[in-house]
Short mmCIF file of C-alpha atoms and ligand atoms in Angstrom, two decimals:
data_model
loop_
_atom_site.label_atom_id
_atom_site.label_comp_id
_atom_site.label_asym_id
_atom_site.label_seq_id
_atom_site.Cartn_x
_atom_site.Cartn_y
_atom_site.Cartn_z
CA MET A 180 -7.62 -46.84 -11.81
CA SER A 181 -5.52 -47.25 -8.70
CA GLU A 182 -5.85 -45.22 -5.48
CA THR A 183 -5.61 -41.38 -5.70
CA PRO A 184 -5.10 -40.25 -2.15
CA LEU A 185 -4.42 -36.53 -2.97
CA TYR A 186 -7.24 -36.07 -5.65
CA THR A 187 -9.61 -37.96 -3.48
CA ALA A 188 -8.77 -35.69 -0.46
CA LEU A 189 -9.40 -32.85 -2.59
CA MET A 190 -12.75 -33.96 -3.85
CA GLU A 191 -14.09 -34.74 -0.33
CA HIS A 192 -12.82 -31.54 1.01
CA ARG A 193 -14.79 -29.74 -1.92
CA ALA A 194 -17.87 -31.85 -0.99
CA LEU A 195 -17.99 -30.06 2.27
CA HIS A 196 -18.78 -26.97 0.55
CA ARG A 197 -17.15 -24.76 3.29
CA ALA A 198 -16.97 -20.93 2.76
CA ALA A 199 -13.54 -20.45 1.75
CA PHE A 200 -11.70 -17.65 3.69
CA HIS A 201 -8.20 -18.97 2.94
CA THR A 202 -6.07 -18.68 -0.56
CA PRO A 203 -6.52 -18.99 -3.39
CA GLY A 204 -8.22 -15.57 -4.02
CA HIS A 205 -10.37 -17.01 -6.77
CA LYS A 206 -12.19 -19.08 -4.17
CA ASN A 207 -12.95 -21.72 -6.90
CA ASN A 208 -15.80 -19.34 -7.89
CA PRO A 209 -16.38 -19.99 -11.71
CA ALA A 210 -17.00 -16.35 -12.21
CA ALA A 211 -13.41 -15.90 -11.33
CA LEU A 212 -11.41 -17.42 -14.10
CA PRO A 213 -12.22 -18.75 -17.54
CA ASP A 214 -13.15 -22.55 -17.50
CA ASP A 215 -10.88 -23.49 -20.40
CA LEU A 216 -7.50 -23.19 -18.67
CA LEU A 217 -7.02 -26.97 -19.02
CA THR A 218 -7.12 -26.50 -22.73
CA LEU A 219 -4.67 -23.81 -22.61
CA ASP A 220 -1.92 -25.85 -20.90
CA PHE A 221 0.72 -25.38 -23.52
CA THR A 222 4.30 -25.04 -23.60
CA GLU A 223 7.00 -22.70 -25.25
CA LEU A 224 6.02 -22.90 -28.88
CA PRO A 225 6.49 -20.17 -31.48
CA ASP A 226 3.11 -18.76 -31.03
CA THR A 227 3.08 -18.84 -26.99
CA ASP A 228 6.44 -17.27 -26.30
CA SER A 229 8.96 -18.09 -23.43
CA LEU A 230 8.61 -16.68 -19.86
CA PHE A 231 12.48 -16.07 -19.42
CA GLU A 232 13.15 -14.95 -22.90
CA ALA A 233 9.89 -13.09 -23.28
CA GLU A 234 9.36 -11.18 -26.51
CA GLY A 235 5.77 -11.60 -27.79
CA PRO A 236 2.61 -12.32 -25.92
CA ILE A 237 4.10 -12.84 -22.52
CA LEU A 238 6.02 -9.62 -22.90
CA ARG A 239 2.88 -8.03 -23.91
CA ALA A 240 0.93 -9.30 -21.01
CA GLU A 241 3.82 -8.19 -18.63
CA GLN A 242 3.86 -4.55 -20.11
CA ALA A 243 -0.05 -4.54 -19.72
CA ALA A 244 0.33 -5.24 -15.98
CA SER A 245 3.15 -2.68 -15.56
CA ARG A 246 0.91 -0.11 -16.91
CA LEU A 247 -1.71 -0.84 -14.65
CA PHE A 248 0.36 -0.72 -11.71
CA GLY A 249 2.50 2.16 -12.63
CA THR A 250 5.79 0.30 -12.68
CA LYS A 251 8.99 0.64 -14.66
CA ARG A 252 8.52 -3.40 -15.20
CA THR A 253 6.33 -6.15 -13.86
CA LEU A 254 7.37 -9.60 -14.46
CA PHE A 255 5.39 -12.69 -14.22
CA SER A 256 6.02 -15.62 -11.96
CA ALA A 257 4.52 -19.22 -11.91
CA GLY A 258 6.62 -20.27 -9.00
CA GLY A 259 4.83 -17.93 -6.32
CA CYS A 260 5.92 -14.88 -4.53
CA SER A 261 8.78 -17.06 -3.38
CA LEU A 262 10.52 -16.96 -7.00
CA CYS A 263 10.11 -13.01 -6.81
CA ILE A 264 11.64 -12.90 -3.24
CA GLN A 265 14.66 -14.69 -4.63
CA ALA A 266 14.94 -12.37 -7.49
CA MET A 267 14.67 -9.38 -5.64
CA LEU A 268 17.22 -10.28 -3.20
CA ARG A 269 19.59 -11.38 -6.13
CA LEU A 270 18.91 -7.98 -7.97
CA ALA A 271 19.46 -5.85 -4.80
CA ALA A 272 22.60 -7.69 -3.86
CA PRO A 273 24.18 -9.59 -6.78
CA ASN A 274 27.80 -9.94 -5.00
CA GLY A 275 26.34 -10.69 -1.37
CA GLY A 276 26.64 -8.21 1.42
CA LYS A 277 24.35 -6.93 4.15
CA ILE A 278 20.47 -6.64 4.12
CA LEU A 279 18.64 -4.76 6.80
CA CYS A 280 15.74 -6.98 7.22
CA GLY A 281 12.90 -6.83 9.25
CA ARG A 282 12.57 -9.70 11.88
CA VAL A 283 9.17 -10.75 10.70
CA VAL A 284 10.12 -12.64 7.53
CA HIS A 285 8.72 -15.54 5.50
CA ARG A 286 11.00 -18.61 5.41
CA SER A 287 11.32 -18.17 1.60
CA ALA A 288 13.31 -14.96 2.24
CA VAL A 289 15.47 -16.73 4.89
CA ASN A 290 16.19 -19.63 2.63
CA ALA A 291 16.88 -17.10 -0.58
CA MET A 292 19.40 -15.10 1.83
CA ALA A 293 21.08 -18.24 2.76
CA LEU A 294 21.29 -19.55 -0.95
CA LEU A 295 22.79 -16.24 -1.98
CA GLY A 296 25.03 -15.96 0.82
CA LEU A 297 23.73 -12.60 2.19
CA GLU A 298 24.06 -11.62 5.61
CA PRO A 299 20.99 -10.18 7.07
CA VAL A 300 20.89 -7.60 9.82
CA TRP A 301 17.70 -8.26 11.82
CA ALA A 302 15.67 -5.64 13.01
CA LEU A 303 12.07 -5.14 14.33
CA PRO A 304 10.20 -3.41 11.62
CA GLU A 305 10.02 -0.03 13.69
CA GLU A 306 13.73 -0.14 14.12
CA LEU A 307 14.73 -0.49 10.31
CA ALA A 308 15.02 3.24 9.53
CA ASP A 309 17.33 3.82 12.49
CA ALA A 310 19.10 0.58 11.46
CA ALA A 311 19.87 2.01 7.88
CA ALA A 312 21.84 4.91 9.36
CA LEU A 313 23.92 2.43 11.45
CA HIS A 314 24.81 0.21 8.53
CA PRO A 315 25.78 2.60 5.68
CA ASP A 316 27.16 -0.62 3.94
CA ALA A 317 23.64 -2.08 3.64
CA ARG A 318 22.79 -3.01 0.18
CA ALA A 319 18.82 -2.93 0.72
CA VAL A 320 16.05 -2.90 3.46
CA TYR A 321 13.83 -5.72 3.16
CA VAL A 322 10.46 -5.83 5.16
CA THR A 323 7.22 -7.99 4.92
CA SER A 324 4.14 -5.89 4.68
CA PRO A 325 1.44 -6.55 5.23
CA ASN A 326 1.91 -9.17 7.76
CA TYR A 327 -0.44 -12.33 8.23
CA TYR A 328 -2.86 -10.19 10.33
CA GLY A 329 -3.13 -7.58 7.61
CA GLU A 330 -1.01 -5.03 9.53
CA LEU A 331 1.20 -2.67 7.22
CA THR A 332 4.56 -1.29 7.81
CA ASP A 333 4.90 2.22 7.55
CA ILE A 334 6.02 2.10 4.03
CA PRO A 335 6.04 6.09 3.12
CA ALA A 336 8.33 6.76 6.14
CA LEU A 337 10.82 3.67 5.37
CA SER A 338 11.02 4.47 1.67
CA ALA A 339 12.02 8.13 2.43
CA ALA A 340 14.87 6.75 4.75
CA CYS A 341 15.98 4.42 2.02
CA ARG A 342 15.94 7.08 -0.82
CA GLU A 343 17.98 9.15 1.77
CA ARG A 344 20.60 6.62 1.97
CA GLY A 345 20.42 5.68 -1.75
CA ILE A 346 19.25 2.15 -1.01
CA PRO A 347 16.30 0.17 -2.57
CA LEU A 348 13.36 -0.78 -0.10
CA LEU A 349 12.46 -4.38 -1.05
CA VAL A 350 8.98 -5.42 0.35
CA ASP A 351 7.46 -8.85 0.51
CA ASN A 352 4.10 -7.81 -0.37
CA ALA A 353 2.68 -11.32 -0.84
CA HIS A 354 -0.49 -10.81 1.14
CA GLY A 355 -1.24 -7.44 -0.60
CA ALA A 356 -1.25 -7.79 -4.22
CA HIS A 357 -4.68 -6.20 -4.21
CA LEU A 358 -3.79 -3.05 -2.35
CA PHE A 359 -3.56 -1.04 -5.71
CA PHE A 360 -7.29 -1.31 -5.62
CA THR A 361 -8.10 -0.35 -2.02
CA GLU A 362 -9.46 2.97 -0.80
CA PRO A 363 -7.05 4.35 0.33
CA VAL A 364 -4.48 2.92 -2.18
CA LEU A 365 -2.00 1.06 0.04
CA HIS A 366 0.09 -0.97 -2.39
CA PRO A 367 3.90 -0.41 -1.24
CA ILE A 368 4.89 0.30 -4.80
CA ALA A 369 2.39 3.33 -4.83
CA LEU A 370 3.82 4.25 -1.38
CA GLY A 371 7.51 4.52 -2.43
CA ALA A 372 9.03 0.89 -2.39
CA SER A 373 11.73 0.09 -4.89
CA MET A 374 10.52 -3.58 -5.60
CA THR A 375 7.74 -5.60 -4.47
CA ALA A 376 7.07 -9.44 -4.51
CA CYS A 377 3.21 -9.89 -4.82
CA SER A 378 1.39 -13.27 -4.16
CA ALA A 379 -1.26 -12.41 -6.82
CA HIS A 380 -3.02 -15.74 -6.16
CA LYS A 381 -3.50 -15.03 -2.53
CA THR A 382 -5.76 -12.00 -2.61
CA LEU A 383 -6.93 -12.27 -6.26
CA ASN A 384 -8.42 -14.44 -8.95
CA VAL A 385 -5.18 -16.21 -9.93
CA LEU A 386 -4.36 -19.74 -10.01
CA THR A 387 -2.29 -20.92 -7.07
CA GLY A 388 1.59 -20.02 -7.76
CA GLY A 389 0.77 -16.85 -9.95
CA ALA A 390 2.78 -13.95 -8.62
CA TRP A 391 4.04 -10.58 -9.92
CA LEU A 392 7.51 -9.03 -9.39
CA ASN A 393 7.03 -5.21 -9.37
CA ILE A 394 9.83 -3.18 -10.27
CA ALA A 395 9.76 0.75 -9.72
CA ASP A 396 13.54 1.36 -9.67
CA GLU A 397 14.89 1.38 -13.18
CA ARG A 398 18.24 0.21 -12.12
CA PHE A 399 16.94 -3.25 -11.70
CA VAL A 400 15.05 -3.74 -14.89
CA ARG A 401 17.76 -4.77 -17.15
CA ASP A 402 18.71 -8.08 -15.01
CA ALA A 403 15.37 -8.87 -13.76
CA LYS A 404 14.48 -11.60 -16.35
CA ASN A 405 17.81 -13.32 -15.44
CA ALA A 406 17.46 -13.12 -11.75
CA MET A 407 14.01 -14.73 -12.02
CA ALA A 408 15.65 -17.35 -14.41
CA LEU A 409 18.08 -18.32 -11.97
CA PHE A 410 15.74 -19.80 -9.67
CA GLY A 411 12.63 -20.50 -11.82
CA SER A 412 11.39 -23.66 -13.46
CA THR A 413 12.05 -23.76 -17.31
CA SER A 414 8.35 -25.13 -17.42
CA PRO A 415 6.28 -22.36 -16.04
CA SER A 416 2.73 -23.13 -16.02
CA TYR A 417 0.77 -21.61 -19.01
CA PRO A 418 -2.63 -21.77 -17.30
CA ILE A 419 -1.05 -19.86 -14.21
CA MET A 420 0.45 -17.25 -16.67
CA ALA A 421 -2.88 -16.98 -18.49
CA SER A 422 -4.59 -16.35 -15.22
CA LEU A 423 -2.18 -13.50 -14.16
CA ASP A 424 -2.95 -12.09 -17.67
CA TRP A 425 -6.81 -12.56 -17.15
CA CYS A 426 -6.61 -11.01 -13.70
CA ARG A 427 -5.06 -7.97 -14.77
CA ALA A 428 -7.77 -7.34 -17.60
CA TRP A 429 -10.35 -7.95 -14.73
CA LEU A 430 -8.74 -5.41 -12.45
CA GLU A 431 -8.65 -2.90 -14.94
CA GLU A 432 -12.38 -3.19 -15.77
CA HIS A 433 -13.72 -3.95 -12.13
CA GLY A 434 -10.73 -3.74 -9.71
CA ARG A 435 -11.88 -0.48 -7.97
CA ALA A 436 -15.66 -0.97 -8.00
CA GLU A 437 -15.23 -4.64 -6.75
CA PHE A 438 -12.65 -3.85 -3.78
CA CYS A 439 -14.86 -0.78 -2.95
CA HIS A 440 -17.82 -3.08 -2.52
CA LEU A 441 -15.79 -5.54 -0.69
CA GLN A 442 -14.24 -3.05 1.82
CA ALA A 443 -17.69 -1.85 2.77
CA ARG A 444 -18.99 -5.57 3.34
CA VAL A 445 -15.90 -6.35 5.40
CA ARG A 446 -16.53 -3.13 7.40
CA GLU A 447 -19.82 -4.18 8.24
CA LEU A 448 -18.83 -7.67 9.28
CA LYS A 449 -16.09 -6.22 11.57
CA LYS A 450 -18.44 -3.78 13.05
CA GLN A 451 -21.04 -6.58 14.14
CA ALA A 452 -17.99 -8.59 15.44
CA GLU A 453 -16.96 -6.01 17.67
CA LYS A 454 -20.55 -5.24 18.84
CA SER A 455 -20.84 -9.06 19.97
CA GLY A 456 -17.68 -8.37 22.09
CA LEU A 457 -15.24 -9.96 19.58
CA HIS A 458 -12.04 -7.79 19.31
CA VAL A 459 -10.91 -7.03 15.66
CA PRO A 460 -7.52 -5.60 15.54
CA GLY A 461 -7.35 -2.20 13.43
CA MET A 462 -10.95 -1.40 14.11
CA GLY A 463 -10.08 0.91 17.23
CA TRP A 464 -10.71 4.57 17.20
CA TRP A 465 -7.14 5.23 17.85
CA GLU A 466 -5.87 2.97 15.19
CA ASP A 467 -4.47 4.38 11.96
CA PRO A 468 -6.60 2.83 8.83
CA ARG A 469 -3.48 3.39 6.67
CA ARG A 470 -1.79 0.78 8.81
CA TRP A 471 -4.27 -2.09 8.28
CA ASP A 472 -5.25 -3.92 5.01
CA PRO A 473 -9.10 -3.09 4.90
CA THR A 474 -9.90 -6.62 3.37
CA ARG A 475 -8.28 -8.60 5.97
CA ILE A 476 -10.37 -10.17 8.71
CA THR A 477 -8.35 -10.98 11.83
CA LEU A 478 -10.28 -12.01 15.01
CA ASP A 479 -8.86 -11.77 18.40
CA ALA A 480 -10.27 -14.90 19.96
CA SER A 481 -8.63 -14.15 23.35
CA SER A 482 -11.38 -11.40 23.68
CA VAL A 483 -14.09 -14.25 23.88
CA GLU A 484 -11.56 -16.58 25.92
CA LEU A 485 -10.78 -18.78 23.19
CA SER A 486 -7.46 -19.58 21.58
CA GLY A 487 -7.27 -18.97 17.82
CA LEU A 488 -7.17 -22.47 17.14
CA GLU A 489 -10.29 -23.16 18.94
CA ALA A 490 -12.08 -20.23 17.11
CA ALA A 491 -11.03 -21.78 13.93
CA GLU A 492 -12.53 -25.22 14.73
CA ILE A 493 -15.73 -23.31 15.92
CA LEU A 494 -15.85 -21.36 12.36
CA ARG A 495 -15.28 -24.77 10.67
CA HIS A 496 -18.34 -26.16 12.36
CA ALA A 497 -20.29 -23.12 11.25
CA GLY A 498 -19.22 -24.10 7.62
CA CYS A 499 -16.30 -21.64 7.27
CA GLU A 500 -12.55 -22.59 6.31
CA PRO A 501 -10.06 -19.81 7.86
CA GLU A 502 -6.73 -19.15 6.33
CA TYR A 503 -4.65 -19.25 9.58
CA ALA A 504 -4.93 -19.53 13.27
CA ASP A 505 -2.41 -19.38 16.27
CA SER A 506 -2.74 -19.39 19.95
CA GLN A 507 -4.76 -15.77 20.07
CA PHE A 508 -5.99 -14.81 16.52
CA VAL A 509 -8.02 -16.51 13.47
CA VAL A 510 -7.23 -14.88 10.12
CA LEU A 511 -9.71 -14.85 7.15
CA ILE A 512 -8.90 -14.03 3.69
CA VAL A 513 -11.79 -12.26 1.68
CA THR A 514 -11.68 -11.48 -1.87
CA PRO A 515 -14.45 -10.17 -4.57
CA PHE A 516 -14.98 -13.75 -5.23
CA ASN A 517 -16.47 -14.69 -1.80
CA ARG A 518 -20.13 -14.93 -2.30
CA GLU A 519 -22.51 -13.31 -0.18
CA ARG A 520 -23.62 -16.66 1.41
CA ASP A 521 -19.88 -16.88 2.49
CA PHE A 522 -20.30 -13.55 4.57
CA GLU A 523 -23.74 -14.66 5.84
CA ARG A 524 -21.97 -18.04 7.29
CA LEU A 525 -19.23 -16.09 8.77
CA GLU A 526 -21.79 -13.92 10.43
CA ILE A 527 -23.27 -17.02 11.94
CA GLY A 528 -19.71 -18.22 12.89
CA ILE A 529 -18.88 -14.90 14.52
CA ARG A 530 -22.09 -15.07 16.67
CA LEU A 531 -21.16 -18.69 17.89
CA LEU A 532 -17.79 -17.58 18.82
CA ALA A 533 -19.25 -14.92 21.12
CA ASP A 534 -21.92 -17.01 22.46
CA ARG A 535 -20.37 -18.74 25.10
CA GLU A 536 -23.34 -21.17 26.09
CA ALA A 537 -24.01 -22.29 22.29
CA ARG A 538 -20.34 -22.82 21.40
CA LYS A 539 -20.12 -25.60 24.25
CA ALA A 540 -22.05 -27.79 21.65
CA VAL A 541 -19.06 -27.71 19.36
CA PRO A 542 -16.76 -30.58 20.06
CA LEU A 543 -13.24 -29.21 20.31
CA PRO A 544 -10.17 -31.73 19.88
CA ARG A 545 -7.79 -31.63 23.06
CA GLY A 546 -4.72 -29.68 22.57
CA LEU A 547 -6.20 -26.21 21.01
CA GLU A 548 -6.75 -24.59 24.33
CA ARG A 549 -5.18 -21.19 25.19
CA LYS A 550 -1.81 -21.16 26.60
CA PRO A 551 -1.09 -18.87 29.25
CA VAL A 552 0.85 -16.31 27.30
CA PRO A 553 3.42 -14.24 29.47
CA HIS A 554 2.64 -10.82 28.29
CA THR A 555 4.86 -9.30 31.11
CA ILE A 556 8.26 -10.68 29.81
CA GLY A 557 8.34 -9.22 26.35
CA ILE A 558 10.45 -10.28 23.50
CA PRO A 559 14.03 -11.16 24.64
CA PRO A 560 17.03 -8.92 23.18
CA LEU A 561 17.93 -10.43 19.81
CA PRO A 562 20.54 -13.11 20.43
CA PRO A 563 24.01 -12.96 18.93
CA ALA A 564 24.74 -14.49 15.61
CA ARG A 565 27.47 -17.23 15.89
CA ILE A 566 27.62 -18.24 12.16
CA SER A 567 26.38 -17.14 8.98
CA LEU A 568 23.02 -17.66 7.74
CA ARG A 569 24.03 -19.65 5.00
CA GLU A 570 26.28 -21.99 7.00
CA ALA A 571 23.51 -22.48 9.50
CA VAL A 572 20.74 -23.32 6.88
CA LEU A 573 22.81 -25.65 5.09
CA ALA A 574 24.74 -27.41 8.02
CA PRO A 575 23.55 -30.84 9.45
CA SER A 576 20.92 -30.28 12.32
CA GLU A 577 18.85 -32.28 14.78
CA TRP A 578 15.84 -31.56 16.99
CA ILE A 579 16.72 -31.43 20.84
CA TYR A 580 14.70 -30.67 23.93
CA LEU A 581 14.28 -26.91 24.47
CA GLU A 582 15.50 -27.61 28.01
CA GLU A 583 18.77 -28.74 26.94
CA SER A 584 19.21 -25.96 24.08
CA ALA A 585 20.97 -22.97 25.84
CA GLY A 586 24.23 -22.14 24.27
CA ARG A 587 23.35 -24.23 21.15
CA ILE A 588 23.15 -22.49 17.55
CA ALA A 589 19.87 -22.51 15.95
CA ALA A 590 19.18 -24.05 12.79
CA GLU A 591 15.78 -22.63 11.94
CA PRO A 592 13.67 -19.71 13.14
CA ALA A 593 11.80 -20.21 16.26
CA CYS A 594 8.85 -18.18 16.04
CA PRO A 595 5.75 -18.06 18.67
CA CYS A 596 2.61 -16.69 17.08
CA PRO A 597 1.46 -13.91 18.34
CA PRO A 598 3.70 -12.03 18.21
CA GLY A 599 5.04 -13.80 15.21
CA VAL A 600 8.61 -12.48 15.53
CA PRO A 601 11.12 -15.13 15.58
CA VAL A 602 13.06 -15.21 18.90
CA VAL A 603 16.04 -16.96 17.22
CA MET A 604 17.15 -17.10 13.68
CA PRO A 605 19.40 -19.63 12.05
CA GLY A 606 22.92 -19.03 13.01
CA GLU A 607 21.98 -17.40 16.35
CA GLU A 608 22.83 -18.49 19.78
CA ILE A 609 19.96 -19.91 21.82
CA THR A 610 20.31 -17.49 24.74
CA LYS A 611 18.82 -18.42 28.17
CA ASP A 612 16.46 -15.62 27.82
CA ALA A 613 15.29 -17.11 24.36
CA MET A 614 14.81 -20.42 25.80
CA ASP A 615 12.87 -19.15 28.81
CA PHE A 616 10.75 -17.20 26.40
CA LEU A 617 10.15 -20.12 23.94
CA ARG A 618 9.33 -22.36 26.81
CA ALA A 619 6.63 -19.98 28.30
CA TYR A 620 4.84 -20.03 24.81
CA GLY A 621 4.81 -23.71 24.90
CA PHE A 622 7.67 -24.97 22.95
CA SER A 623 9.23 -28.25 23.95
CA SER A 624 11.66 -28.80 21.20
CA ILE A 625 13.93 -26.88 18.79
CA LYS A 626 16.17 -27.53 15.77
CA VAL A 627 19.84 -26.86 16.46
CA LEU A 628 22.96 -27.47 14.62
CA LYS A 629 24.62 -30.80 15.21
C1 LIG B 977 4.31 -13.36 3.81
C2 LIG B 977 4.66 -14.36 3.01
N1 LIG B 977 5.84 -14.19 1.93
C3 LIG B 977 6.12 -14.99 1.09
C4 LIG B 977 5.31 -16.17 0.89
C5 LIG B 977 5.50 -17.19 -0.25
O1 LIG B 977 4.43 -16.89 -1.03
P1 LIG B 977 4.26 -17.95 -2.33
O2 LIG B 977 3.38 -19.04 -1.55
O3 LIG B 977 3.41 -17.25 -3.20
O4 LIG B 977 5.41 -18.42 -2.80
C6 LIG B 977 4.13 -16.19 1.70
C7 LIG B 977 3.16 -17.59 1.62
O5 LIG B 977 2.51 -18.01 2.64
C8 LIG B 977 4.00 -15.39 2.94
O6 LIG B 977 2.96 -15.56 3.61
#
């Protein structure tokens, strides 16, 4: 056989035996899913139903999920949460129009809005309820919750504001598919959202690509399959769909107990981290626990004078693979399929992060250091939009030096992390303020329209 670069890379990574604190939520744990999924990789056959014309076992599997989640309709996606986001936006605004959109947004939503010709009106999450009053012609409010760090938007308040205006609340709940099973229940559907896109594969025992579109508002049920079919592959993976079905059955039986156990274990670990001097957002006495995913572990590396990227490297040295790191934070995804030995390794990693002497032994590649973050200047005012999102995303673009970008139109979101809020969005003018802000965060180039 000739070279197999990807297969080989995966085999080599597996041989490292790192504790997995990243997606997928099954953590490659044999207890998470049946081991015969390869032998179930079938296609649309008379016995196996068809995703976008479901009337047999796929429909029954979706109905079982809908009963568990208490929705009007739950649909399977084998194209990730991205497909659910596309469908959700299409359903809420089939003829285009304005969407009030939290500025913290995944690129799948930006691209979907561009493809659908929607007109986003950007607002910071805390401004969305007021923005709804200012834009009575908006078709929907769209928000991402939880964010990557595990922080939740105030969904009960926002859904009440949306109900008052008669517009749907759409939630990108990519990181919160498990939140039906936490204590308290924090899933946006349970808190009043109209529709949610849930990346089951991120935090549950589902194969990568498996997601649910949850619909709580009867108005969207009829066209939901067509909206999914508009963007979805005609060859959805049966193993992925089977894993969604399996996961739902597992959640029915074990979800509550397993997440209760996980929450307690995570809490213990976070307390230890805090004790060793490593700040954990969401753990302060002043924090509202209903505003944080209790299973997400985000470590503020700056509290021990490290960048998040350096902290991630040190955790790798301790045998832990994190999900994400930026200049300040390192983020770890834990699920019931992490084993106790993973937690023990993470405890060792956390002790190493906090031990300024011991961690000197870890070789750190250059370029991961903390950048001096200009806390004083705050996020600049949102820049003016000069052309539509659709035009900006689809037009020819080029990379230029940031220094030369003032007055040009952005082709891509430019988003320093933290705070994780894009300073410019496609179609917006790069103002001098925006340019200065990005420079202060270490940006040196930016993609603009030609
Ligand atoms: C906030 C958010 N939304 C949507 C997505 C897209 O999800 P998927 O990869 O399941 O398509 C992601 C993926 O990382 C995400 O982080």
